[in-house]
PDB file of C-alpha atoms in Angstrom:
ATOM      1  CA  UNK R  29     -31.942  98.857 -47.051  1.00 56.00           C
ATOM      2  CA  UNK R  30     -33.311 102.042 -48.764  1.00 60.00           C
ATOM      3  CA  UNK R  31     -32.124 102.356 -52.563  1.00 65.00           C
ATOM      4  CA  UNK R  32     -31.456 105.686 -52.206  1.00 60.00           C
ATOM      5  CA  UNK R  33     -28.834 104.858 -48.881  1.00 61.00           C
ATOM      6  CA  UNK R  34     -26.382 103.389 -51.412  1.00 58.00           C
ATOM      7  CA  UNK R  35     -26.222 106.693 -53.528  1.00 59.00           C
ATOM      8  CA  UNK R  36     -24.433 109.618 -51.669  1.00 56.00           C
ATOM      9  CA  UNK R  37     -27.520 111.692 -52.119  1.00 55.00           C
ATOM     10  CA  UNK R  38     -28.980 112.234 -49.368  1.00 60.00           C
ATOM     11  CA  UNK R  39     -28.254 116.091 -48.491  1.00 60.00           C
ATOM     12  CA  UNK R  40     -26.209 116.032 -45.023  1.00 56.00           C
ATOM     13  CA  UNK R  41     -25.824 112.631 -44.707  1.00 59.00           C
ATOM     14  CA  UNK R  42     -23.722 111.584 -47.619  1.00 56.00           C
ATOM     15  CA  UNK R  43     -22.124 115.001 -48.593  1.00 60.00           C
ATOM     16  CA  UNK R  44     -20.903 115.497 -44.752  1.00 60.00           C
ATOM     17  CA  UNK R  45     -18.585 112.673 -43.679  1.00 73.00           C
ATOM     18  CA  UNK R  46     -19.501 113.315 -40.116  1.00 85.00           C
ATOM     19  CA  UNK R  47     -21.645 111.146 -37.925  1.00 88.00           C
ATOM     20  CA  UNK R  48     -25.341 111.777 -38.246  1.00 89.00           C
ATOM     21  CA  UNK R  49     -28.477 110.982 -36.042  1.00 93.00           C
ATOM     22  CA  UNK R  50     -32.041 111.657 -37.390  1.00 92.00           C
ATOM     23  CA  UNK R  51     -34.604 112.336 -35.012  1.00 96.00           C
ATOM     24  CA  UNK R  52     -38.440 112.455 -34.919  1.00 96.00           C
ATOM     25  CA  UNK R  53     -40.339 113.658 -32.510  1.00 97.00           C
ATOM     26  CA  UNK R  54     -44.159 113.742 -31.729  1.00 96.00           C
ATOM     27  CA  UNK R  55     -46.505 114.205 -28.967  1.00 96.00           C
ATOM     28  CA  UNK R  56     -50.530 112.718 -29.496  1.00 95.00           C
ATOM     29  CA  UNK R  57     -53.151 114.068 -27.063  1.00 93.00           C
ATOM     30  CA  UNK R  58     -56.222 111.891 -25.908  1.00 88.00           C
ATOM     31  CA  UNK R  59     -59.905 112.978 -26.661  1.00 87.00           C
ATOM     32  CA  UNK R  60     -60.804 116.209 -25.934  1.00 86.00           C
ATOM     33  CA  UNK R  61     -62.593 116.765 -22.486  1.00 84.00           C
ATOM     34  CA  UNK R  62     -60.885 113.684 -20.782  1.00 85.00           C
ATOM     35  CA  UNK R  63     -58.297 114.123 -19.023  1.00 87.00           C
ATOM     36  CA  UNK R  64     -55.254 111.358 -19.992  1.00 93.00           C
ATOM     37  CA  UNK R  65     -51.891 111.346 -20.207  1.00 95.00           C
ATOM     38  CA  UNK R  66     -50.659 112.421 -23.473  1.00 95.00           C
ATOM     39  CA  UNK R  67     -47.704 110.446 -25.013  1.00 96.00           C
ATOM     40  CA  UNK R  68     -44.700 111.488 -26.455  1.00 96.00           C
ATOM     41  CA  UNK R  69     -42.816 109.800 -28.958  1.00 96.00           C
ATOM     42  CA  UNK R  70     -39.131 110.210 -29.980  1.00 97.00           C
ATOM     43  CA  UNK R  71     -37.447 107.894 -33.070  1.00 97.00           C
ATOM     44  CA  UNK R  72     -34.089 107.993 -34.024  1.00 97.00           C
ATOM     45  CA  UNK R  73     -31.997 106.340 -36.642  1.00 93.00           C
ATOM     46  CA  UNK R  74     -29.609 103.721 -35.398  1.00 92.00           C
ATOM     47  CA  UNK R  75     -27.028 104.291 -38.324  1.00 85.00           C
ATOM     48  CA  UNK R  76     -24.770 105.973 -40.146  1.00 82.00           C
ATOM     49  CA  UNK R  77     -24.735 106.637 -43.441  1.00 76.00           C
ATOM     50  CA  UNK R  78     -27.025 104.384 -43.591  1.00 76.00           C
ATOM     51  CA  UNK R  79     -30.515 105.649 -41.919  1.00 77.00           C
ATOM     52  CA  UNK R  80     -33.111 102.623 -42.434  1.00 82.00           C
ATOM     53  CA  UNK R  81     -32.684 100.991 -38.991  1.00 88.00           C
ATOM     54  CA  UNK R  82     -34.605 103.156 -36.480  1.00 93.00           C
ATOM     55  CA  UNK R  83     -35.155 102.934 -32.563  1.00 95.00           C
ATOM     56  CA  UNK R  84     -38.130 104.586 -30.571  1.00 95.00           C
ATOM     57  CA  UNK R  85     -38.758 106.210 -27.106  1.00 95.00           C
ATOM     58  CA  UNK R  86     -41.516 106.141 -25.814  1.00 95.00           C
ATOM     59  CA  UNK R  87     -42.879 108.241 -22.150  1.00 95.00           C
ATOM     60  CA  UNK R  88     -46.524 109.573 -20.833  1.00 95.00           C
ATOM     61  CA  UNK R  89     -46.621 113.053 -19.374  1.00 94.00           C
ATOM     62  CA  UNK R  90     -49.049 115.751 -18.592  1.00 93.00           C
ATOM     63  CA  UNK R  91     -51.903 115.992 -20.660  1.00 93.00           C
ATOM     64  CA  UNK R  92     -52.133 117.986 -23.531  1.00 89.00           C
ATOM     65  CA  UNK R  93     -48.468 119.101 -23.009  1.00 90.00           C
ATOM     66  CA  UNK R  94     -46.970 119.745 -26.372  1.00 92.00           C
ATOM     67  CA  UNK R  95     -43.616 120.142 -25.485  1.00 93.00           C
ATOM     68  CA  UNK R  96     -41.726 116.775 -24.526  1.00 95.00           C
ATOM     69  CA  UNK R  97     -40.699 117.433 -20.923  1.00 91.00           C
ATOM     70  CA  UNK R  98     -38.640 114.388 -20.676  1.00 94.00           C
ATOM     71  CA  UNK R  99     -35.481 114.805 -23.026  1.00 96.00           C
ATOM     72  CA  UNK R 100     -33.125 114.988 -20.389  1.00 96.00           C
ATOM     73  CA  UNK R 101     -34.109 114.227 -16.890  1.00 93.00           C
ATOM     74  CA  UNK R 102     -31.078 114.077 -14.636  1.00 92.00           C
ATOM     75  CA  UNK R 103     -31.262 112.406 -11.800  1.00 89.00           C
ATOM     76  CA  UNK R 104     -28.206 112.768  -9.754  1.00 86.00           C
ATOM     77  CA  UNK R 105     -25.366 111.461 -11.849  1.00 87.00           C
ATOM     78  CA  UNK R 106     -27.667 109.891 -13.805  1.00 90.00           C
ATOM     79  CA  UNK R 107     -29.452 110.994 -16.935  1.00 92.00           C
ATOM     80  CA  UNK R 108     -32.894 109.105 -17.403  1.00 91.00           C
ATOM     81  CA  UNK R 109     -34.063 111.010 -20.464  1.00 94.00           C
ATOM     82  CA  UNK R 110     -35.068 110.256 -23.653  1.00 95.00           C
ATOM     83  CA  UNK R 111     -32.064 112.093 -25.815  1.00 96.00           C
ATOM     84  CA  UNK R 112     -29.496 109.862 -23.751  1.00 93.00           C
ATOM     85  CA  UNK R 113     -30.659 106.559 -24.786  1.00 92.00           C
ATOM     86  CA  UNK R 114     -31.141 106.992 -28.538  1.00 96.00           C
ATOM     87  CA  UNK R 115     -27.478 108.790 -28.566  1.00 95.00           C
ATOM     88  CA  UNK R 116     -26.275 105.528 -26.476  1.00 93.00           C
ATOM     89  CA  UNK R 117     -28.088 103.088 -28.896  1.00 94.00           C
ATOM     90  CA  UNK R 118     -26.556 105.150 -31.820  1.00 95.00           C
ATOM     91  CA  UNK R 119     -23.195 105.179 -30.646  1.00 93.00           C
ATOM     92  CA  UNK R 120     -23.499 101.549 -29.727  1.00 93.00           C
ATOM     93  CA  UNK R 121     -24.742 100.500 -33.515  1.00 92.00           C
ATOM     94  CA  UNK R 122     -22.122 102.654 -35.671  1.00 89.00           C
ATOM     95  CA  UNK R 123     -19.382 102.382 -32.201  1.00 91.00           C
ATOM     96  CA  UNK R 124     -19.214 106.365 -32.661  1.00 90.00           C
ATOM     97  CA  UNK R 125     -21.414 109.101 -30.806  1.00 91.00           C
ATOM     98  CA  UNK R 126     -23.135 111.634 -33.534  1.00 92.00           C
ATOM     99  CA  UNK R 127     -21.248 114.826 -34.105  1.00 91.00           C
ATOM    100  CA  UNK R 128     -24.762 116.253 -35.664  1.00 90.00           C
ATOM    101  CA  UNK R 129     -28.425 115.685 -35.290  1.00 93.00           C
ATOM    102  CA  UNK R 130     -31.073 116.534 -37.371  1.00 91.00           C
ATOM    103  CA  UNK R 131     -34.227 117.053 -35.987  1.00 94.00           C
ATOM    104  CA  UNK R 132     -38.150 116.445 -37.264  1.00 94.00           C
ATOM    105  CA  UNK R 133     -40.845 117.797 -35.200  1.00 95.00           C
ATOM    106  CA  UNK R 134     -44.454 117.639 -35.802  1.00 93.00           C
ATOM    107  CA  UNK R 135     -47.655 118.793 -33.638  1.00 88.00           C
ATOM    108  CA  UNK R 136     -46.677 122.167 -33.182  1.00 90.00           C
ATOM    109  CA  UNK R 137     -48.570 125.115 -34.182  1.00 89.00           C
ATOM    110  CA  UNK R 138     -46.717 128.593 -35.067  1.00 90.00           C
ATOM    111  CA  UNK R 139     -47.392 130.471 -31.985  1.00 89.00           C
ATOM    112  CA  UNK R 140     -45.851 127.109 -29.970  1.00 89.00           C
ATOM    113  CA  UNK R 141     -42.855 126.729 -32.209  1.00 90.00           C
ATOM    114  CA  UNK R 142     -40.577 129.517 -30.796  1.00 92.00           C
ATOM    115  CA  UNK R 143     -41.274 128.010 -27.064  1.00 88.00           C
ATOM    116  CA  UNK R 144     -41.178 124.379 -27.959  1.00 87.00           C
ATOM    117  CA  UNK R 145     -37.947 125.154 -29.927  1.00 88.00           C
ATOM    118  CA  UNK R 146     -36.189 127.098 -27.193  1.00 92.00           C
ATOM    119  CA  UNK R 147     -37.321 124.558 -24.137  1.00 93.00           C
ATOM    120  CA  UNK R 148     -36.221 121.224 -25.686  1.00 95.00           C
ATOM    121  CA  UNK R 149     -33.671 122.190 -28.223  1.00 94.00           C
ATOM    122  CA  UNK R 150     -31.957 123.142 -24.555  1.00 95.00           C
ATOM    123  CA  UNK R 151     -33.288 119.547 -23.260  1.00 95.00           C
ATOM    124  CA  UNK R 152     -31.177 118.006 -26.297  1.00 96.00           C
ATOM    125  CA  UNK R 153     -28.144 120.302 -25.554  1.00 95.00           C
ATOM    126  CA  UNK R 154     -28.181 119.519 -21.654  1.00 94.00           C
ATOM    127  CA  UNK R 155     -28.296 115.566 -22.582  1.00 94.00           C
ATOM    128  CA  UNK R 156     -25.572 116.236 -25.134  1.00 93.00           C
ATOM    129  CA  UNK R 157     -23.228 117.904 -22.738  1.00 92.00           C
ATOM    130  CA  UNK R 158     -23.997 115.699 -19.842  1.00 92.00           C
ATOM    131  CA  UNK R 159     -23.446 112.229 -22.353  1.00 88.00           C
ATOM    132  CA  UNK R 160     -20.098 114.318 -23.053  1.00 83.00           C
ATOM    133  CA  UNK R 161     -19.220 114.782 -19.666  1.00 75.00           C
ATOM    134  CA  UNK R 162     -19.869 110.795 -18.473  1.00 66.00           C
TER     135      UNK R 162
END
């Protein structure tokens, strides 16, 4: 357990007593000139208010696709994206789904930002309202 989890000090997590879920997400590209899948990478914490326990998600897709293009992926009444597990493993560790998400991003350059913003921030909200729907 992180020292600073048993202080309430961590801004958002401590000071809001709603249920939290961190997430971190990354996509790595292979070598330049050869054409492999790139992978994308999504962690999120498993707890609440304590956030040392993670979980990952882990998917190929196109290469040298920046944007993760498989947050939510329904499949008839199914969901088989990445944003509906980790909310499913989080609800299942603290037995309550997350009323707020906080999300990391890294690998994306300023003129990607506003696209990769608006395409999977809706991925996240689409999972969201389909977990709430099921």
């Amino acid at each position: 357990m992180l020292q600073m989890e048993k202080k309430p000090a961590i801004p958002l997590m401590s000071r809001v007593p709603i249920p939290t879920m961190i997430l971190g997400m990354d996509v790595s590209h292979g070598s330049p000139g050869r054409d492999l899948p790139s992978v994308a990478a999504v962690v999120s914490s498993l707890g609440w208010p304590l956030i040392s326990r993670y979980r990952a998600s882990v998917c190929t897709q196109s290469p040298r696709l920046e944007m993760i293009d498989s947050l939510f992926k329904p499949e008839g009444d199914d969901d088989r994206g990445l944003i509906r597990e980790l909310i499913e493993g989080f609800g299942n560790s603290c037995r309550k789904l997350p009323q707020q998400i906080i999300i990391f991003r890294d690998g994306v350059s300023e003129g990607q930002f506003t696209q990769v913003l608006n395409i999977e921030l809706q991925q996240i909200i689409e999972a969201c309202k389909f977990l709430q729907c099921n």
